Tab-separated table of C-alpha atoms in Angstrom:
chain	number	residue	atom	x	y	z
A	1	UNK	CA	9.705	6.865	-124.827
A	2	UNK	CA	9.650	3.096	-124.521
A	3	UNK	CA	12.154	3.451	-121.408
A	4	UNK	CA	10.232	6.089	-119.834
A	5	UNK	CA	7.272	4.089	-119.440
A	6	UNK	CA	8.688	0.949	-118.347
A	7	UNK	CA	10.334	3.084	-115.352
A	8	UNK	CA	7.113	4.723	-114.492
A	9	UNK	CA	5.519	1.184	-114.445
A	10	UNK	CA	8.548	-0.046	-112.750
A	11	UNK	CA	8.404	2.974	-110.071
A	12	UNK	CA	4.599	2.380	-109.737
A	13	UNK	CA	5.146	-1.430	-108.512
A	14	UNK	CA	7.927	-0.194	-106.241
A	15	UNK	CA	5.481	2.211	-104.488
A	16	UNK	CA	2.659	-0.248	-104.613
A	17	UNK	CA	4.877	-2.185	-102.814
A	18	UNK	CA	5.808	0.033	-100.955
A	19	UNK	CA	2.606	0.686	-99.352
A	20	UNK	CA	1.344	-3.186	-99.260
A	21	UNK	CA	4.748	-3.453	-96.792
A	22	UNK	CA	3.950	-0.911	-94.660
A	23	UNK	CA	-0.037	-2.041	-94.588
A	24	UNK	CA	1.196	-5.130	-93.484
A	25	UNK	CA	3.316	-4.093	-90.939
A	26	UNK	CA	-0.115	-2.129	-89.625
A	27	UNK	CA	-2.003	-4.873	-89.068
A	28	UNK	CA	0.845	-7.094	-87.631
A	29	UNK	CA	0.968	-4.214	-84.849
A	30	UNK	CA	-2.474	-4.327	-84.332
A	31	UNK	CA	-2.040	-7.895	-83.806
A	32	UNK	CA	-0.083	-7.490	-81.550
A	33	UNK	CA	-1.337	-5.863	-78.565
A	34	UNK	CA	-4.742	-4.362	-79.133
A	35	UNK	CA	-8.061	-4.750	-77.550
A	36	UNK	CA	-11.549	-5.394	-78.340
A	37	UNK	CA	-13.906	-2.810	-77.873
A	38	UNK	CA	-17.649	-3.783	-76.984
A	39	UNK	CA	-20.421	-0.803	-76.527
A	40	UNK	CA	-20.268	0.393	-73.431
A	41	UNK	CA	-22.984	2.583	-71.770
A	42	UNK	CA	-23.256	4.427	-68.211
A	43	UNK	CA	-25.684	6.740	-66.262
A	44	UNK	CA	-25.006	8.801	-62.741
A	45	UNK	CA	-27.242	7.538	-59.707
A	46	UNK	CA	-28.342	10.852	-58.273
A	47	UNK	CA	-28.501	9.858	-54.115
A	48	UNK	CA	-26.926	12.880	-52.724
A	49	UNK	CA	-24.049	13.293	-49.933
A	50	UNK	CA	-23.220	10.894	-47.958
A	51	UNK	CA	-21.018	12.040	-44.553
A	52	UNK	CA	-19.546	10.220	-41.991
A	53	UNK	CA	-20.442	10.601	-37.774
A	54	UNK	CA	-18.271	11.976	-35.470
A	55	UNK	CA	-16.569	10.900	-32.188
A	56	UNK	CA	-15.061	13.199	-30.249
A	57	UNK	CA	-13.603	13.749	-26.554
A	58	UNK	CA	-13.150	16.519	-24.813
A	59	UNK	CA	-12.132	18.366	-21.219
A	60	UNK	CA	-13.059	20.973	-19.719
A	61	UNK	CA	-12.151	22.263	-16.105
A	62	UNK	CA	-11.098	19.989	-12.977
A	63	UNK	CA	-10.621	19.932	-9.711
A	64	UNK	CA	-9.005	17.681	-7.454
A	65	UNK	CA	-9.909	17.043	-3.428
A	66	UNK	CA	-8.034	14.979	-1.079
A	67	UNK	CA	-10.409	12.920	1.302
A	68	UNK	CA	-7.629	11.774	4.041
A	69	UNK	CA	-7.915	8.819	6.083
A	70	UNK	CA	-8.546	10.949	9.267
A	71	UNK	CA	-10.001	14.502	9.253
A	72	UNK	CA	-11.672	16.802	7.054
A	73	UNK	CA	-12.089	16.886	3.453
A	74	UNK	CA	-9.210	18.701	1.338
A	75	UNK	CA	-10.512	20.839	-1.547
A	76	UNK	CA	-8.739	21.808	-4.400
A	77	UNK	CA	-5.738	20.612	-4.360
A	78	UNK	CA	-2.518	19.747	-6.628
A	79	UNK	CA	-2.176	15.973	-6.986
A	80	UNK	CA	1.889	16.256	-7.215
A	81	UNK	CA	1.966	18.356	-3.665
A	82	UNK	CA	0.659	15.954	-1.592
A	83	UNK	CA	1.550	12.743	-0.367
A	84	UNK	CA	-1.210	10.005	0.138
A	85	UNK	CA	-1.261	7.207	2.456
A	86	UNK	CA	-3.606	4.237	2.333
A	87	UNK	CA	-7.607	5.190	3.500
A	88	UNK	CA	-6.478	8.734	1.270
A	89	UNK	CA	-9.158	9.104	-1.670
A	90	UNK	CA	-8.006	11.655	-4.063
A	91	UNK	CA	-11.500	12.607	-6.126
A	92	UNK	CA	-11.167	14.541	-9.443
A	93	UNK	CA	-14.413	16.347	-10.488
A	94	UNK	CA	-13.960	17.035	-14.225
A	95	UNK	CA	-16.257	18.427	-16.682
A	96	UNK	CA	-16.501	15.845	-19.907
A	97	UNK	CA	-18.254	16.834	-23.333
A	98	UNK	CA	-18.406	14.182	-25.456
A	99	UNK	CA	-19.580	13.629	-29.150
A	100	UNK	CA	-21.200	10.939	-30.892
A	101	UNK	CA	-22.639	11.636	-34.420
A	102	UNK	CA	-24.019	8.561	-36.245
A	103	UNK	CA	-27.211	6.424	-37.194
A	104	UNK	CA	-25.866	3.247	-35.804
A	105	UNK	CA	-22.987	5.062	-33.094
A	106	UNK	CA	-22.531	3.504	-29.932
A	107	UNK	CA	-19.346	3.885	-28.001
A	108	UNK	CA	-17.694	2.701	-24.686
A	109	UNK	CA	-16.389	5.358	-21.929
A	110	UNK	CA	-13.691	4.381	-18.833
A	111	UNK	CA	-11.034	5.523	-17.874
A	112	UNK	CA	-7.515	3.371	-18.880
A	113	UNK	CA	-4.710	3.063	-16.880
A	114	UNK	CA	-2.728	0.413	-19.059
A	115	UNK	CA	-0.559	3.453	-20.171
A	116	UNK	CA	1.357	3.560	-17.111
A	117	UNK	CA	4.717	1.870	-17.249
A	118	UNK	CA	4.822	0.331	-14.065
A	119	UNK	CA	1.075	0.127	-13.027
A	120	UNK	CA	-0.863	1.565	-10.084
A	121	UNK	CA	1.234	0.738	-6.781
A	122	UNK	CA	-0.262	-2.098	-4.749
A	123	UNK	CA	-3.582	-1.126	-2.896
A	124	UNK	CA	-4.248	1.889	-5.488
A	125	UNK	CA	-7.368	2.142	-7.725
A	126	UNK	CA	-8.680	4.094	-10.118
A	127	UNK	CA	-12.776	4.445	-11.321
A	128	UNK	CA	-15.037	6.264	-13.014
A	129	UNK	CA	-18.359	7.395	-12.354
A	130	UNK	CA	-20.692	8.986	-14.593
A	131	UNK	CA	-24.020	10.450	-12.798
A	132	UNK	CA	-26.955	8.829	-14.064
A	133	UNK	CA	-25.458	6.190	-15.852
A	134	UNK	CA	-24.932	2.653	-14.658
A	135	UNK	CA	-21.355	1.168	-15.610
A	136	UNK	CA	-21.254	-2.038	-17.244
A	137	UNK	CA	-18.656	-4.930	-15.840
A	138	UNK	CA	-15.042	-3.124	-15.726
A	139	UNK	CA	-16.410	0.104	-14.901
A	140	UNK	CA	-17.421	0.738	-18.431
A	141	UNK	CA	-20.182	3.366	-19.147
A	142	UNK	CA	-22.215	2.273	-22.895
A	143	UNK	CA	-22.506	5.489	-24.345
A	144	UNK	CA	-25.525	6.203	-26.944
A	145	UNK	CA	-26.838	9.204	-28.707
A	146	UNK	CA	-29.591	9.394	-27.136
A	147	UNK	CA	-27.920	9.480	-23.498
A	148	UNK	CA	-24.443	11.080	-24.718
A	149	UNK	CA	-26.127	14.172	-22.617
A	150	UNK	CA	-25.833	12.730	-19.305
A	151	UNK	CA	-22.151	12.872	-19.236
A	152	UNK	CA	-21.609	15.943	-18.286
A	153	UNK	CA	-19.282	15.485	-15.117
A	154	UNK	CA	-17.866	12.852	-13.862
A	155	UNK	CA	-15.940	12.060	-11.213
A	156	UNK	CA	-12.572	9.862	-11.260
A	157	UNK	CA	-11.811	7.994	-7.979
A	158	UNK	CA	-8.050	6.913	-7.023
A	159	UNK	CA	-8.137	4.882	-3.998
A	160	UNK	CA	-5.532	4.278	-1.904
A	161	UNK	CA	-6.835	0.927	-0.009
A	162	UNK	CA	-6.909	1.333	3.650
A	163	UNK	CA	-6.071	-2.067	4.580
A	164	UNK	CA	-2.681	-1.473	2.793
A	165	UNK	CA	-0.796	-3.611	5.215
A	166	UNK	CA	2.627	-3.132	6.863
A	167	UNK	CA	4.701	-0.611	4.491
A	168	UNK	CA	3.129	-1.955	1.054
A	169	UNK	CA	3.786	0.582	-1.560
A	170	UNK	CA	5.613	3.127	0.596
A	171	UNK	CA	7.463	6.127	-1.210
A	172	UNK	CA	5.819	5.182	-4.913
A	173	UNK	CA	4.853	7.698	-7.566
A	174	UNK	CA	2.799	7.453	-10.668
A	175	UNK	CA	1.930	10.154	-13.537
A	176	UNK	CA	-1.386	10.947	-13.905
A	177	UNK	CA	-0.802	11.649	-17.624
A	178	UNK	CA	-0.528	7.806	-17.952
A	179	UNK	CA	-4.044	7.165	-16.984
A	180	UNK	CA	-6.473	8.643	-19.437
A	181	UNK	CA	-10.250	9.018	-20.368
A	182	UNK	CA	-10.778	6.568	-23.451
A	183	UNK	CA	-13.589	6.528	-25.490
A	184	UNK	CA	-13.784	3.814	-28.095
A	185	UNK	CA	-16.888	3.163	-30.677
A	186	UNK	CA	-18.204	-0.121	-30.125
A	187	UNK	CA	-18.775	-2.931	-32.046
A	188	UNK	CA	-21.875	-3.949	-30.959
B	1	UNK	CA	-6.989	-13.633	-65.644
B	2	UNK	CA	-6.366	-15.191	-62.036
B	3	UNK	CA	-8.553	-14.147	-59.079
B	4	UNK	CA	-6.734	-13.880	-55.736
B	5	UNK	CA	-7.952	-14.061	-52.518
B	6	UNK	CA	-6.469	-12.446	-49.521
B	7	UNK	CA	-6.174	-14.726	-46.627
B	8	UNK	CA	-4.531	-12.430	-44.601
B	9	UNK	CA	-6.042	-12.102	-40.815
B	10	UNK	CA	-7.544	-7.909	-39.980
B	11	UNK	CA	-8.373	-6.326	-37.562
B	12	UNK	CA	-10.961	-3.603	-37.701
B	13	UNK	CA	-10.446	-0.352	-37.337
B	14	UNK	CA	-12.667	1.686	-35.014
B	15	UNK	CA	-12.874	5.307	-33.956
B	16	UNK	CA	-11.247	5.837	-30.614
B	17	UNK	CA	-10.013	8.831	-28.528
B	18	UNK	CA	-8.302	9.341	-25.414
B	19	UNK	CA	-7.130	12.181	-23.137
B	20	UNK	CA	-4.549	12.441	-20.374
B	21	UNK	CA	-5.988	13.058	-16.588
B	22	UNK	CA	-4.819	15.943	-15.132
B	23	UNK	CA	-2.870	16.726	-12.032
B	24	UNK	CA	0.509	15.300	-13.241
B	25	UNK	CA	2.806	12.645	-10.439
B	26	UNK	CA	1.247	11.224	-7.334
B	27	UNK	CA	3.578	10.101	-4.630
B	28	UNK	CA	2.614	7.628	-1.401
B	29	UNK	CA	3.934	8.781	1.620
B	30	UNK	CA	6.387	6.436	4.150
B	31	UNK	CA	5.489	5.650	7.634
B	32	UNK	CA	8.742	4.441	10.105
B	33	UNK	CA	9.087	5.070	13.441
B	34	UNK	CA	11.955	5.163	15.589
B	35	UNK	CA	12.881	4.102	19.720
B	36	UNK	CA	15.578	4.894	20.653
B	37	UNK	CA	17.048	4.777	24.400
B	38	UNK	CA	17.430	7.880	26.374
B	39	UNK	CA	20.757	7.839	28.203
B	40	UNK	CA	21.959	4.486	26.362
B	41	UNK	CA	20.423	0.838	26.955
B	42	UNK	CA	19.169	0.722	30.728
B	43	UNK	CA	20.122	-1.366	33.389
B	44	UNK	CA	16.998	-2.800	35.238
B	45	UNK	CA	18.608	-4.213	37.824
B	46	UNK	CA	17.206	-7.106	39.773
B	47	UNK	CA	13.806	-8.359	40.678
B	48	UNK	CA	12.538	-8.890	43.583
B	49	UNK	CA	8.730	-10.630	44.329
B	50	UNK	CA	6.452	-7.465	44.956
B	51	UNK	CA	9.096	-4.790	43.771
B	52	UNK	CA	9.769	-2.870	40.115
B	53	UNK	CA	12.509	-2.657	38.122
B	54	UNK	CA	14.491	0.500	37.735
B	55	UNK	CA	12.853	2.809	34.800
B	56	UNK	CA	13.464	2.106	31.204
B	57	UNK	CA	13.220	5.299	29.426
B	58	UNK	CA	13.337	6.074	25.582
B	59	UNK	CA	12.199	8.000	22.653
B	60	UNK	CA	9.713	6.910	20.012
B	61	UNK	CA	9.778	9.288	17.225
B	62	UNK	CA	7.634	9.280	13.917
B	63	UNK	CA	9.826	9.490	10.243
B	64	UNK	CA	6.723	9.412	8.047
B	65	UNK	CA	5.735	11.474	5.125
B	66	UNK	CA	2.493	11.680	4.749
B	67	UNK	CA	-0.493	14.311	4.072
B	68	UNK	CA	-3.386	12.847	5.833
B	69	UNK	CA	-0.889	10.638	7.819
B	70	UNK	CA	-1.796	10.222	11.849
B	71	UNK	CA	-0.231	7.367	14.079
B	72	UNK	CA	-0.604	5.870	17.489
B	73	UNK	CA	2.154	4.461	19.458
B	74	UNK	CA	1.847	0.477	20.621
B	75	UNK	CA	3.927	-1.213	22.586
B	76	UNK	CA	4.450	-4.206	23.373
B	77	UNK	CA	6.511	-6.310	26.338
B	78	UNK	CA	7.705	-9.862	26.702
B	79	UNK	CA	9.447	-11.750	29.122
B	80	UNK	CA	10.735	-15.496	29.370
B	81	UNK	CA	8.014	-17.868	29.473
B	82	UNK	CA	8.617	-19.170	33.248
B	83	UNK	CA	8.465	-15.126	34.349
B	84	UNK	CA	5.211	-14.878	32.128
B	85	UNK	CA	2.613	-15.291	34.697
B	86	UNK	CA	4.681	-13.037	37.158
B	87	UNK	CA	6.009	-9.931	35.885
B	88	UNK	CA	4.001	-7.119	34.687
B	89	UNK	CA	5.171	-4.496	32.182
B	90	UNK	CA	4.058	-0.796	32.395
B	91	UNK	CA	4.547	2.006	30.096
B	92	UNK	CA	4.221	6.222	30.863
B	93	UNK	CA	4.172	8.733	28.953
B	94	UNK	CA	6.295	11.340	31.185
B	95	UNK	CA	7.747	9.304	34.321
B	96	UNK	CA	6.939	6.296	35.793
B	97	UNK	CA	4.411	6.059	37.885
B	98	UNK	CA	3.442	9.713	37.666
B	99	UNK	CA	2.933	10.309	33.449
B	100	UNK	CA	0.229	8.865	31.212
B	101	UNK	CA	0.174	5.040	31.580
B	102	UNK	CA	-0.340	3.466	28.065
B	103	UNK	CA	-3.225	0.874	27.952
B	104	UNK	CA	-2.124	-0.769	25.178
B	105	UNK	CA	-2.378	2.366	22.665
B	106	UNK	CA	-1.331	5.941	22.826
B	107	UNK	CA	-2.992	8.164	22.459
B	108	UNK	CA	-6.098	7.013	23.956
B	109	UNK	CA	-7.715	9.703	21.985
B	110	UNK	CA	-6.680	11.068	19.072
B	111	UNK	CA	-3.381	10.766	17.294
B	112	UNK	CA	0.226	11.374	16.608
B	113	UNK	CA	1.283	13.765	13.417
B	114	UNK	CA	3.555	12.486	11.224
B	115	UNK	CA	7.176	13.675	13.021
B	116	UNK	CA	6.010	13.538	16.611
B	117	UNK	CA	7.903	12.338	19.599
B	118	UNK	CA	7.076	10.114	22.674
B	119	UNK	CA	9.040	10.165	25.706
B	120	UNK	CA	8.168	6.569	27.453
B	121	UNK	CA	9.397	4.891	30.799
B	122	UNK	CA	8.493	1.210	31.322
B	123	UNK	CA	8.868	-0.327	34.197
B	124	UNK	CA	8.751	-4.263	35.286
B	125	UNK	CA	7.304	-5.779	38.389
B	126	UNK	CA	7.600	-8.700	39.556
B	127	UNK	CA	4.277	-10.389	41.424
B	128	UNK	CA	4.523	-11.032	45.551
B	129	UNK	CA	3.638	-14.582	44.224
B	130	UNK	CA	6.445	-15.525	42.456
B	131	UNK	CA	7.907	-18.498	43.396
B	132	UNK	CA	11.481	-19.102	44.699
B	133	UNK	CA	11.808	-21.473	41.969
B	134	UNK	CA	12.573	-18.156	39.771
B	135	UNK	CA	15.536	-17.028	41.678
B	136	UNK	CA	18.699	-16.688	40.064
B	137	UNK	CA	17.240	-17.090	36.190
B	138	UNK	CA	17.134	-14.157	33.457
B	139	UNK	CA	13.605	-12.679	32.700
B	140	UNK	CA	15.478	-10.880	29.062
B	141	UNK	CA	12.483	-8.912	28.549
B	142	UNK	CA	12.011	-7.603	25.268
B	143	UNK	CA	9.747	-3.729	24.282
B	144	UNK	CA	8.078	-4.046	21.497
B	145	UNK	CA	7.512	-0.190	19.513
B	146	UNK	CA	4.690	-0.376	16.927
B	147	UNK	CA	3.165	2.734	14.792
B	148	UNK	CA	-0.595	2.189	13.969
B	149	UNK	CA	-1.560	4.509	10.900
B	150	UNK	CA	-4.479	6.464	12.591
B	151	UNK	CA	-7.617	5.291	10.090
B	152	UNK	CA	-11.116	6.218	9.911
């Protein structure tokens, strides 16, 4: 009976012991790698949606006309079928709707011919003009919403200077695809 | 906790759009034209105070490409200097003497297309004044052909 008891007090320390080590190894953990936590609070700001503008470019239909050096007027023709010479003015009418959505929106419309690989041949030009708007320095048109409206066609100009002397830029071609309409916000 | 600071140069970013012109290539034309001698290189013969040479005749003929493209026809004559003041250069359309004489520019009016052809004769004469002191030398003239892109 004696023995009995002295194992059950023995067993007792071994599981007190027991559960001290493993209480220990608890807190060394927490140690460790844990974080305090402070009270925290938070409440939603009710403002509604917010969206963004809108910028937008596009064509509609357009015609080309050849005015020649000499003679009469050419209407609608194909740019690739003919060949100019300098004093020829090749004049594309072309219907423009552009979009401008924004409080503070301004943005700047010409027309770019940097994408062409080799350039415009010597004596050639190309503008833009925009009824009703004045252009800025570089043929640049400052676009607004409040006169986005006016642009509704415009007219792109490649000029073929007439005092191209001797045989400068004879037998040249560029791509029409490389010159483009560009609109780009502005940043002031 | 370390606070870093990006020191690394942008650019902004702002809303752009382009689109392509229509109407695809666009080619320049070429403007040449030719002369060329009718019957091979003449032989004017000699000159004589108050008389003309025999006729120089050729072709001037327009290689261009062009849509709009119109051209007159110049020509030009020159001589050695010492025969300068003495001989006088004329130039027909048609035959000498009898065809259209060129005044500097042909047409007059109006204008060549693109491929046309000129039949010229030229002729020299040399001035009842000339003095003796021009016997026996060469007067080598040279023609001159120039196209003139017809212009507004």
């Amino acid at each position: 009976m004696q023995q009995r008891s002295v194992r059950r007090a023995e067993n007792g320390s071994a599981r007190k012991k027991g559960i001290a080590a493993l209480a220990i190894g608890g807190l060394l953990l927490a140690g460790g790698g844990g974080s305090l936590a402070y009270w925290s609070t938070q409440e939603s700001v009710g403002t509604g949606t917010i969206s963004t503008g809108d910028l937008n470019l596009t064509l509609g239909a357009g015609d080309w006309k050849l005015q020649g050096a000499v003679g009469a007027e050419v209407a609608s023709v194909t740019p690739s079928d003919v060949k100019i010479v300098p004093g020829d003015v090749l004049i594309l009418t072309q219907e423009l709707s552009v979009t401008l959505v924004g409080d503070t929106i301004e943005a700047d419309l010409s027309v770019d011919s940097t994408g062409l690989m080799d350039g415009l041949p010597e004596g050639v030009t190309v503008s833009l003009d925009v009824a009703g708007l004045t252009a800025q320095a570089g043929g640049i048109y400052r676009l607004t919403p409040d006169n986005v409206g006016q642009v509704g066609e415009v007219t792109v100009t490649v000029d073929f200077s007439e005092v191209t002397a001797e045989r400068i830029s004879t037998n040249k071609t560029f791509d029409l695809s490389e010159i483009a309409f560009s609109l780009v916000q502005a940043e002031s | 906790m370390a606070l870093c600071i990006s020191a690394i140069p942008q650019t902004l970013a702002q809303w752009t759009v382009q689109k392509q012109l229509p109407g695809g290539l666009v080619t320049t034309g070429t403007f040449e034209v030719d002369a060329q001698w009718i019957g091979g290189p003449p032989d004017l013969g000699s000159l004589f105070p108050g008389k003309s040479s025999a006729p120089a005749r050729f072709e001037v003929t327009g290689n261009s490409v062009g849509t709009t493209l119109r051209w007159r026809l110049q020509l030009e004559s020159t001589v050695n200097l010492e025969f300068r003041d003495y001989v006088t250069f004329r130039a027909y359309v048609g035959e000498c003497g009898t065809g259209t004489l060129i005044a500097g520019i042909y047409p007059a009016t109006g204008s060549l297309g693109p491929t046309n052809s000129v039949s010229v004769c030229a002729t020299y004469t040399l001035s009842a004044s000339a003095p003796s002191s021009l016997q026996g030398l060469q007067a080598n003239p040279v023609i001159t052909v120039k196209g003139i892109q017809e212009g507004n």
